[in-house]
């Protein structure tokens, strides 16, 4: 088990466009994915993108049954998503609060597509195709943004709804929020 250091906003490595994955189910990839799950679970994250630990590949993980950082969120299946392509299923957008392990201590309301299709492959190069909405769609958009060098504060339209978690969500255990 290796919990890796999560890069924080301001690190230029978070602003890169990630490279496509071309080799699958290698020892290096198995170790990377195991480390990413260890790192995400240690931080109670809902998702993690490889660039957040300094690996510039199009690989994200996400999913949880219950999440301490988002106690009201419905469960999202545990997923390894590689070389993803997102297609919005409508023009409808909705605002919702997000945090990020690379932006510790803060939350902001971010407009996201309400529903979308995501396609890609898993770590065994098996195809993934899902139509999702709500929080699941939000998590995918947030994680895939990391592969484009985009952090959620760059998507905020209404900065009156951007602030410190401990102030805006005082009922959340501060130890659960990074
Ligand atoms: Ni993030």
PDB file of N, CA, C and O in Angstrom, residues 47-115:
ATOM      1  N   UNK A  47     -12.909  10.705  -6.068  1.00  0.00           N
ATOM      2  CA  UNK A  47     -12.241  10.370  -7.308  1.00  0.00           C
ATOM      3  C   UNK A  47     -10.820  10.900  -7.280  1.00  0.00           C
ATOM      4  O   UNK A  47     -10.460  11.712  -6.408  1.00  0.00           O
ATOM      5  N   UNK A  48     -10.028  10.420  -8.226  1.00  0.00           N
ATOM      6  CA  UNK A  48      -8.640  10.885  -8.326  1.00  0.00           C
ATOM      7  C   UNK A  48      -8.186  10.678  -9.766  1.00  0.00           C
ATOM      8  O   UNK A  48      -8.488   9.651 -10.376  1.00  0.00           O
ATOM      9  N   UNK A  49      -7.447  11.650 -10.274  1.00  0.00           N
ATOM     10  CA  UNK A  49      -6.905  11.560 -11.626  1.00  0.00           C
ATOM     11  C   UNK A  49      -5.393  11.394 -11.536  1.00  0.00           C
ATOM     12  O   UNK A  49      -4.748  11.979 -10.660  1.00  0.00           O
ATOM     13  N   UNK A  50      -4.830  10.597 -12.455  1.00  0.00           N
ATOM     14  CA  UNK A  50      -3.392  10.325 -12.418  1.00  0.00           C
ATOM     15  C   UNK A  50      -2.543  11.605 -12.363  1.00  0.00           C
ATOM     16  O   UNK A  50      -1.557  11.644 -11.621  1.00  0.00           O
ATOM     17  N   UNK A  51      -2.908  12.670 -13.094  1.00  0.00           N
ATOM     18  CA  UNK A  51      -2.085  13.881 -13.007  1.00  0.00           C
ATOM     19  C   UNK A  51      -1.992  14.465 -11.592  1.00  0.00           C
ATOM     20  O   UNK A  51      -1.028  15.169 -11.271  1.00  0.00           O
ATOM     21  N   UNK A  52      -2.974  14.149 -10.739  1.00  0.00           N
ATOM     22  CA  UNK A  52      -2.926  14.671  -9.368  1.00  0.00           C
ATOM     23  C   UNK A  52      -1.794  14.052  -8.555  1.00  0.00           C
ATOM     24  O   UNK A  52      -1.426  14.593  -7.512  1.00  0.00           O
ATOM     25  N   UNK A  53      -1.287  12.902  -8.990  1.00  0.00           N
ATOM     26  CA  UNK A  53      -0.090  12.363  -8.336  1.00  0.00           C
ATOM     27  C   UNK A  53       1.119  12.463  -9.266  1.00  0.00           C
ATOM     28  O   UNK A  53       2.102  11.739  -9.105  1.00  0.00           O
ATOM     29  N   UNK A  54       1.018  13.354 -10.248  1.00  0.00           N
ATOM     30  CA  UNK A  54       2.171  13.674 -11.080  1.00  0.00           C
ATOM     31  C   UNK A  54       2.389  12.740 -12.247  1.00  0.00           C
ATOM     32  O   UNK A  54       3.433  12.795 -12.895  1.00  0.00           O
ATOM     33  N   UNK A  55       1.393  11.885 -12.533  1.00  0.00           N
ATOM     34  CA  UNK A  55       1.498  10.944 -13.654  1.00  0.00           C
ATOM     35  C   UNK A  55       0.620  11.459 -14.785  1.00  0.00           C
ATOM     36  O   UNK A  55      -0.605  11.517 -14.666  1.00  0.00           O
ATOM     37  N   UNK A  56       1.257  11.848 -15.888  1.00  0.00           N
ATOM     38  CA  UNK A  56       0.537  12.590 -16.922  1.00  0.00           C
ATOM     39  C   UNK A  56      -0.130  11.668 -17.950  1.00  0.00           C
ATOM     40  O   UNK A  56       0.130  11.728 -19.147  1.00  0.00           O
ATOM     41  N   UNK A  57      -1.013  10.806 -17.449  1.00  0.00           N
ATOM     42  CA  UNK A  57      -1.726   9.857 -18.294  1.00  0.00           C
ATOM     43  C   UNK A  57      -3.225  10.059 -18.153  1.00  0.00           C
ATOM     44  O   UNK A  57      -3.713  10.493 -17.091  1.00  0.00           O
ATOM     45  N   UNK A  58      -3.954   9.683 -19.229  1.00  0.00           N
ATOM     46  CA  UNK A  58      -5.416   9.805 -19.236  1.00  0.00           C
ATOM     47  C   UNK A  58      -6.028   8.628 -18.477  1.00  0.00           C
ATOM     48  O   UNK A  58      -6.564   7.697 -19.075  1.00  0.00           O
ATOM     49  N   UNK A  59      -5.927   8.688 -17.178  1.00  0.00           N
ATOM     50  CA  UNK A  59      -6.431   7.629 -16.307  1.00  0.00           C
ATOM     51  C   UNK A  59      -7.030   8.283 -15.070  1.00  0.00           C
ATOM     52  O   UNK A  59      -6.361   9.067 -14.393  1.00  0.00           O
ATOM     53  N   UNK A  60      -8.302   7.971 -14.805  1.00  0.00           N
ATOM     54  CA  UNK A  60      -8.955   8.467 -13.594  1.00  0.00           C
ATOM     55  C   UNK A  60      -9.614   7.286 -12.888  1.00  0.00           C
ATOM     56  O   UNK A  60      -9.958   6.272 -13.511  1.00  0.00           O
ATOM     57  N   UNK A  61      -9.775   7.435 -11.592  1.00  0.00           N
ATOM     58  CA  UNK A  61     -10.559   6.489 -10.809  1.00  0.00           C
ATOM     59  C   UNK A  61     -11.615   7.286 -10.051  1.00  0.00           C
ATOM     60  O   UNK A  61     -11.426   8.478  -9.759  1.00  0.00           O
ATOM     61  N   UNK A  62     -12.728   6.637  -9.754  1.00  0.00           N
ATOM     62  CA  UNK A  62     -13.750   7.275  -8.930  1.00  0.00           C
ATOM     63  C   UNK A  62     -14.686   6.196  -8.412  1.00  0.00           C
ATOM     64  O   UNK A  62     -14.665   5.051  -8.873  1.00  0.00           O
ATOM     65  N   UNK A  63     -15.516   6.589  -7.469  1.00  0.00           N
ATOM     66  CA  UNK A  63     -16.542   5.690  -6.971  1.00  0.00           C
ATOM     67  C   UNK A  63     -16.486   5.508  -5.471  1.00  0.00           C
ATOM     68  O   UNK A  63     -15.438   5.643  -4.850  1.00  0.00           O
ATOM     69  N   UNK A  64     -17.673   5.209  -4.902  1.00  0.00           N
ATOM     70  CA  UNK A  64     -17.803   5.013  -3.448  1.00  0.00           C
ATOM     71  C   UNK A  64     -19.215   4.531  -3.172  1.00  0.00           C
ATOM     72  O   UNK A  64     -20.138   4.763  -3.973  1.00  0.00           O
ATOM     73  N   UNK A  65     -19.370   3.895  -2.025  1.00  0.00           N
ATOM     74  CA  UNK A  65     -20.719   3.561  -1.551  1.00  0.00           C
ATOM     75  C   UNK A  65     -21.245   4.703  -0.692  1.00  0.00           C
ATOM     76  O   UNK A  65     -22.354   5.172  -0.857  1.00  0.00           O
ATOM     77  N   UNK A  66     -20.428   5.103   0.264  1.00  0.00           N
ATOM     78  CA  UNK A  66     -20.740   6.241   1.120  1.00  0.00           C
ATOM     79  C   UNK A  66     -19.484   7.085   1.143  1.00  0.00           C
ATOM     80  O   UNK A  66     -18.393   6.552   1.228  1.00  0.00           O
ATOM     81  N   UNK A  67     -19.636   8.389   1.069  1.00  0.00           N
ATOM     82  CA  UNK A  67     -18.447   9.226   1.062  1.00  0.00           C
ATOM     83  C   UNK A  67     -18.547  10.292   2.143  1.00  0.00           C
ATOM     84  O   UNK A  67     -19.505  11.075   2.167  1.00  0.00           O
ATOM     85  N   UNK A  68     -17.545  10.307   3.041  1.00  0.00           N
ATOM     86  CA  UNK A  68     -17.578  11.240   4.161  1.00  0.00           C
ATOM     87  C   UNK A  68     -17.489  12.697   3.712  1.00  0.00           C
ATOM     88  O   UNK A  68     -18.001  13.589   4.384  1.00  0.00           O
ATOM     89  N   UNK A  69     -16.864  12.925   2.570  1.00  0.00           N
ATOM     90  CA  UNK A  69     -16.730  14.308   2.093  1.00  0.00           C
ATOM     91  C   UNK A  69     -18.019  14.783   1.423  1.00  0.00           C
ATOM     92  O   UNK A  69     -18.246  15.978   1.312  1.00  0.00           O
ATOM     93  N   UNK A  70     -18.835  13.811   0.941  1.00  0.00           N
ATOM     94  CA  UNK A  70     -20.101  14.148   0.280  1.00  0.00           C
ATOM     95  C   UNK A  70     -21.189  13.238   0.846  1.00  0.00           C
ATOM     96  O   UNK A  70     -21.669  12.324   0.166  1.00  0.00           O
ATOM     97  N   UNK A  71     -21.572  13.462   2.113  1.00  0.00           N
ATOM     98  CA  UNK A  71     -22.457  12.509   2.799  1.00  0.00           C
ATOM     99  C   UNK A  71     -23.821  12.349   2.146  1.00  0.00           C
ATOM    100  O   UNK A  71     -24.463  11.312   2.327  1.00  0.00           O
ATOM    101  N   UNK A  72     -24.275  13.338   1.414  1.00  0.00           N
ATOM    102  CA  UNK A  72     -25.602  13.251   0.791  1.00  0.00           C
ATOM    103  C   UNK A  72     -25.560  12.684  -0.630  1.00  0.00           C
ATOM    104  O   UNK A  72     -26.603  12.542  -1.265  1.00  0.00           O
ATOM    105  N   UNK A  73     -24.384  12.367  -1.110  1.00  0.00           N
ATOM    106  CA  UNK A  73     -24.274  11.928  -2.502  1.00  0.00           C
ATOM    107  C   UNK A  73     -24.697  10.472  -2.650  1.00  0.00           C
ATOM    108  O   UNK A  73     -24.378   9.635  -1.805  1.00  0.00           O
ATOM    109  N   UNK A  74     -25.431  10.153  -3.738  1.00  0.00           N
ATOM    110  CA  UNK A  74     -25.751   8.750  -4.012  1.00  0.00           C
ATOM    111  C   UNK A  74     -24.485   7.993  -4.396  1.00  0.00           C
ATOM    112  O   UNK A  74     -23.511   8.588  -4.837  1.00  0.00           O
ATOM    113  N   UNK A  75     -24.512   6.675  -4.225  1.00  0.00           N
ATOM    114  CA  UNK A  75     -23.303   5.907  -4.514  1.00  0.00           C
ATOM    115  C   UNK A  75     -22.985   5.906  -6.000  1.00  0.00           C
ATOM    116  O   UNK A  75     -23.863   6.043  -6.848  1.00  0.00           O
ATOM    117  N   UNK A  76     -21.688   5.785  -6.258  1.00  0.00           N
ATOM    118  CA  UNK A  76     -21.174   5.772  -7.628  1.00  0.00           C
ATOM    119  C   UNK A  76     -20.312   4.515  -7.746  1.00  0.00           C
ATOM    120  O   UNK A  76     -19.511   4.246  -6.854  1.00  0.00           O
ATOM    121  N   UNK A  77     -20.478   3.712  -8.793  1.00  0.00           N
ATOM    122  CA  UNK A  77     -19.708   2.475  -8.883  1.00  0.00           C
ATOM    123  C   UNK A  77     -18.205   2.734  -8.980  1.00  0.00           C
ATOM    124  O   UNK A  77     -17.778   3.694  -9.632  1.00  0.00           O
ATOM    125  N   UNK A  78     -17.440   1.880  -8.312  1.00  0.00           N
ATOM    126  CA  UNK A  78     -15.985   2.042  -8.352  1.00  0.00           C
ATOM    127  C   UNK A  78     -15.496   1.736  -9.770  1.00  0.00           C
ATOM    128  O   UNK A  78     -15.773   0.671 -10.317  1.00  0.00           O
ATOM    129  N   UNK A  79     -14.788   2.691 -10.335  1.00  0.00           N
ATOM    130  CA  UNK A  79     -14.476   2.650 -11.774  1.00  0.00           C
ATOM    131  C   UNK A  79     -13.048   3.090 -12.033  1.00  0.00           C
ATOM    132  O   UNK A  79     -12.561   4.040 -11.426  1.00  0.00           O
ATOM    133  N   UNK A  80     -12.390   2.363 -12.937  1.00  0.00           N
ATOM    134  CA  UNK A  80     -11.129   2.819 -13.530  1.00  0.00           C
ATOM    135  C   UNK A  80     -11.469   3.191 -14.972  1.00  0.00           C
ATOM    136  O   UNK A  80     -11.941   2.346 -15.737  1.00  0.00           O
ATOM    137  N   UNK A  81     -11.244   4.436 -15.324  1.00  0.00           N
ATOM    138  CA  UNK A  81     -11.620   4.930 -16.652  1.00  0.00           C
ATOM    139  C   UNK A  81     -10.381   5.510 -17.331  1.00  0.00           C
ATOM    140  O   UNK A  81      -9.745   6.423 -16.801  1.00  0.00           O
ATOM    141  N   UNK A  82     -10.080   4.948 -18.503  1.00  0.00           N
ATOM    142  CA  UNK A  82      -8.852   5.301 -19.229  1.00  0.00           C
ATOM    143  C   UNK A  82      -9.228   5.832 -20.617  1.00  0.00           C
ATOM    144  O   UNK A  82     -10.153   5.324 -21.253  1.00  0.00           O
ATOM    145  N   UNK A  83      -8.485   6.826 -21.065  1.00  0.00           N
ATOM    146  CA  UNK A  83      -8.710   7.458 -22.382  1.00  0.00           C
ATOM    147  C   UNK A  83     -10.183   7.837 -22.576  1.00  0.00           C
ATOM    148  O   UNK A  83     -10.806   7.473 -23.584  1.00  0.00           O
ATOM    149  N   UNK A  84     -10.759   8.561 -21.633  1.00  0.00           N
ATOM    150  CA  UNK A  84     -12.201   8.822 -21.692  1.00  0.00           C
ATOM    151  C   UNK A  84     -12.598   9.851 -22.739  1.00  0.00           C
ATOM    152  O   UNK A  84     -11.831  10.752 -23.075  1.00  0.00           O
ATOM    153  N   UNK A  85     -13.821   9.660 -23.224  1.00  0.00           N
ATOM    154  CA  UNK A  85     -14.475  10.640 -24.098  1.00  0.00           C
ATOM    155  C   UNK A  85     -15.853  10.912 -23.500  1.00  0.00           C
ATOM    156  O   UNK A  85     -16.614   9.973 -23.246  1.00  0.00           O
ATOM    157  N   UNK A  86     -16.178  12.177 -23.290  1.00  0.00           N
ATOM    158  CA  UNK A  86     -17.471  12.558 -22.723  1.00  0.00           C
ATOM    159  C   UNK A  86     -18.334  13.195 -23.809  1.00  0.00           C
ATOM    160  O   UNK A  86     -17.849  14.006 -24.592  1.00  0.00           O
ATOM    161  N   UNK A  87     -19.614  12.815 -23.803  1.00  0.00           N
ATOM    162  CA  UNK A  87     -20.575  13.411 -24.725  1.00  0.00           C
ATOM    163  C   UNK A  87     -21.797  13.835 -23.933  1.00  0.00           C
ATOM    164  O   UNK A  87     -22.514  12.977 -23.404  1.00  0.00           O
ATOM    165  N   UNK A  88     -22.058  15.148 -23.826  1.00  0.00           N
ATOM    166  CA  UNK A  88     -23.269  15.576 -23.105  1.00  0.00           C
ATOM    167  C   UNK A  88     -24.510  15.028 -23.796  1.00  0.00           C
ATOM    168  O   UNK A  88     -24.560  14.939 -25.030  1.00  0.00           O
ATOM    169  N   UNK A  89     -25.507  14.640 -22.998  1.00  0.00           N
ATOM    170  CA  UNK A  89     -26.749  14.094 -23.554  1.00  0.00           C
ATOM    171  C   UNK A  89     -27.820  15.162 -23.714  1.00  0.00           C
ATOM    172  O   UNK A  89     -28.884  14.900 -24.266  1.00  0.00           O
ATOM    173  N   UNK A  90     -27.562  16.350 -23.194  1.00  0.00           N
ATOM    174  CA  UNK A  90     -28.458  17.478 -23.427  1.00  0.00           C
ATOM    175  C   UNK A  90     -27.669  18.752 -23.156  1.00  0.00           C
ATOM    176  O   UNK A  90     -26.516  18.693 -22.710  1.00  0.00           O
ATOM    177  N   UNK A  91     -28.298  19.885 -23.430  1.00  0.00           N
ATOM    178  CA  UNK A  91     -27.649  21.172 -23.152  1.00  0.00           C
ATOM    179  C   UNK A  91     -27.851  21.605 -21.708  1.00  0.00           C
ATOM    180  O   UNK A  91     -27.319  22.643 -21.302  1.00  0.00           O
ATOM    181  N   UNK A  92     -28.608  20.834 -20.950  1.00  0.00           N
ATOM    182  CA  UNK A  92     -28.959  21.255 -19.597  1.00  0.00           C
ATOM    183  C   UNK A  92     -27.730  21.223 -18.686  1.00  0.00           C
ATOM    184  O   UNK A  92     -26.970  20.251 -18.685  1.00  0.00           O
ATOM    185  N   UNK A  93     -27.573  22.299 -17.930  1.00  0.00           N
ATOM    186  CA  UNK A  93     -26.479  22.390 -16.958  1.00  0.00           C
ATOM    187  C   UNK A  93     -27.096  22.535 -15.570  1.00  0.00           C
ATOM    188  O   UNK A  93     -28.200  23.042 -15.428  1.00  0.00           O
ATOM    189  N   UNK A  94     -26.358  22.106 -14.546  1.00  0.00           N
ATOM    190  CA  UNK A  94     -26.815  22.360 -13.178  1.00  0.00           C
ATOM    191  C   UNK A  94     -25.626  22.705 -12.305  1.00  0.00           C
ATOM    192  O   UNK A  94     -24.513  22.239 -12.521  1.00  0.00           O
ATOM    193  N   UNK A  95     -25.897  23.549 -11.313  1.00  0.00           N
ATOM    194  CA  UNK A  95     -24.873  23.950 -10.352  1.00  0.00           C
ATOM    195  C   UNK A  95     -24.816  22.945  -9.208  1.00  0.00           C
ATOM    196  O   UNK A  95     -25.845  22.408  -8.787  1.00  0.00           O
ATOM    197  N   UNK A  96     -23.630  22.693  -8.696  1.00  0.00           N
ATOM    198  CA  UNK A  96     -23.494  21.839  -7.528  1.00  0.00           C
ATOM    199  C   UNK A  96     -22.120  22.063  -6.903  1.00  0.00           C
ATOM    200  O   UNK A  96     -21.164  22.421  -7.605  1.00  0.00           O
ATOM    201  N   UNK A  97     -22.039  21.846  -5.587  1.00  0.00           N
ATOM    202  CA  UNK A  97     -20.773  22.102  -4.897  1.00  0.00           C
ATOM    203  C   UNK A  97     -19.783  20.969  -5.116  1.00  0.00           C
ATOM    204  O   UNK A  97     -20.138  19.798  -5.096  1.00  0.00           O
ATOM    205  N   UNK A  98     -18.543  21.374  -5.322  1.00  0.00           N
ATOM    206  CA  UNK A  98     -17.448  20.424  -5.491  1.00  0.00           C
ATOM    207  C   UNK A  98     -16.265  20.839  -4.627  1.00  0.00           C
ATOM    208  O   UNK A  98     -16.064  22.013  -4.352  1.00  0.00           O
ATOM    209  N   UNK A  99     -15.515  19.837  -4.257  1.00  0.00           N
ATOM    210  CA  UNK A  99     -14.197  20.067  -3.680  1.00  0.00           C
ATOM    211  C   UNK A  99     -13.203  19.286  -4.513  1.00  0.00           C
ATOM    212  O   UNK A  99     -13.575  18.625  -5.480  1.00  0.00           O
ATOM    213  N   UNK A 100     -11.935  19.385  -4.138  1.00  0.00           N
ATOM    214  CA  UNK A 100     -10.897  18.675  -4.886  1.00  0.00           C
ATOM    215  C   UNK A 100      -9.731  18.426  -3.950  1.00  0.00           C
ATOM    216  O   UNK A 100      -9.337  19.337  -3.209  1.00  0.00           O
ATOM    217  N   UNK A 101      -9.178  17.222  -4.014  1.00  0.00           N
ATOM    218  CA  UNK A 101      -8.046  16.904  -3.144  1.00  0.00           C
ATOM    219  C   UNK A 101      -6.832  17.767  -3.475  1.00  0.00           C
ATOM    220  O   UNK A 101      -5.938  17.911  -2.649  1.00  0.00           O
ATOM    221  N   UNK A 102      -6.817  18.368  -4.654  1.00  0.00           N
ATOM    222  CA  UNK A 102      -5.720  19.272  -5.025  1.00  0.00           C
ATOM    223  C   UNK A 102      -5.991  20.724  -4.624  1.00  0.00           C
ATOM    224  O   UNK A 102      -5.138  21.587  -4.840  1.00  0.00           O
ATOM    225  N   UNK A 103      -7.193  20.957  -4.074  1.00  0.00           N
ATOM    226  CA  UNK A 103      -7.586  22.317  -3.660  1.00  0.00           C
ATOM    227  C   UNK A 103      -8.109  22.205  -2.223  1.00  0.00           C
ATOM    228  O   UNK A 103      -9.294  22.396  -1.964  1.00  0.00           O
ATOM    229  N   UNK A 104      -7.251  21.860  -1.286  1.00  0.00           N
ATOM    230  CA  UNK A 104      -7.727  21.489   0.052  1.00  0.00           C
ATOM    231  C   UNK A 104      -8.411  22.630   0.784  1.00  0.00           C
ATOM    232  O   UNK A 104      -8.003  23.785   0.686  1.00  0.00           O
ATOM    233  N   UNK A 105      -9.487  22.238   1.509  1.00  0.00           N
ATOM    234  CA  UNK A 105     -10.140  23.178   2.416  1.00  0.00           C
ATOM    235  C   UNK A 105     -11.198  24.047   1.788  1.00  0.00           C
ATOM    236  O   UNK A 105     -11.832  24.836   2.485  1.00  0.00           O
ATOM    237  N   UNK A 106     -11.415  23.923   0.472  1.00  0.00           N
ATOM    238  CA  UNK A 106     -12.332  24.820  -0.231  1.00  0.00           C
ATOM    239  C   UNK A 106     -13.431  24.032  -0.940  1.00  0.00           C
ATOM    240  O   UNK A 106     -13.252  22.858  -1.284  1.00  0.00           O
ATOM    241  N   UNK A 107     -14.545  24.719  -1.133  1.00  0.00           N
ATOM    242  CA  UNK A 107     -15.640  24.183  -1.945  1.00  0.00           C
ATOM    243  C   UNK A 107     -16.147  25.299  -2.836  1.00  0.00           C
ATOM    244  O   UNK A 107     -16.119  26.473  -2.449  1.00  0.00           O
ATOM    245  N   UNK A 108     -16.663  24.915  -3.986  1.00  0.00           N
ATOM    246  CA  UNK A 108     -17.245  25.910  -4.874  1.00  0.00           C
ATOM    247  C   UNK A 108     -18.369  25.297  -5.678  1.00  0.00           C
ATOM    248  O   UNK A 108     -18.382  24.095  -5.949  1.00  0.00           O
ATOM    249  N   UNK A 109     -19.320  26.140  -6.068  1.00  0.00           N
ATOM    250  CA  UNK A 109     -20.430  25.693  -6.899  1.00  0.00           C
ATOM    251  C   UNK A 109     -20.022  25.797  -8.365  1.00  0.00           C
ATOM    252  O   UNK A 109     -19.598  26.865  -8.827  1.00  0.00           O
ATOM    253  N   UNK A 110     -20.154  24.672  -9.078  1.00  0.00           N
ATOM    254  CA  UNK A 110     -19.642  24.556 -10.441  1.00  0.00           C
ATOM    255  C   UNK A 110     -20.781  24.126 -11.365  1.00  0.00           C
ATOM    256  O   UNK A 110     -21.483  23.161 -11.064  1.00  0.00           O
ATOM    257  N   UNK A 111     -20.974  24.813 -12.486  1.00  0.00           N
ATOM    258  CA  UNK A 111     -21.959  24.331 -13.459  1.00  0.00           C
ATOM    259  C   UNK A 111     -21.406  23.134 -14.230  1.00  0.00           C
ATOM    260  O   UNK A 111     -20.278  23.172 -14.725  1.00  0.00           O
ATOM    261  N   UNK A 112     -22.224  22.082 -14.328  1.00  0.00           N
ATOM    262  CA  UNK A 112     -21.829  20.870 -15.074  1.00  0.00           C
ATOM    263  C   UNK A 112     -23.007  20.405 -15.908  1.00  0.00           C
ATOM    264  O   UNK A 112     -24.163  20.678 -15.577  1.00  0.00           O
ATOM    265  N   UNK A 113     -22.717  19.643 -16.950  1.00  0.00           N
ATOM    266  CA  UNK A 113     -23.783  18.998 -17.713  1.00  0.00           C
ATOM    267  C   UNK A 113     -24.545  18.056 -16.795  1.00  0.00           C
ATOM    268  O   UNK A 113     -23.946  17.266 -16.059  1.00  0.00           O
ATOM    269  N   UNK A 114     -25.871  18.134 -16.866  1.00  0.00           N
ATOM    270  CA  UNK A 114     -26.712  17.306 -16.005  1.00  0.00           C
ATOM    271  C   UNK A 114     -26.572  15.829 -16.343  1.00  0.00           C
ATOM    272  O   UNK A 114     -26.557  14.978 -15.461  1.00  0.00           O
ATOM    273  N   UNK A 115     -26.487  15.514 -17.640  1.00  0.00           N
ATOM    274  CA  UNK A 115     -26.374  14.107 -18.043  1.00  0.00           C
ATOM    275  C   UNK A 115     -25.388  13.988 -19.192  1.00  0.00           C
ATOM    276  O   UNK A 115     -25.245  14.916 -20.005  1.00  0.00           O
TER     277      UNK A 115
END
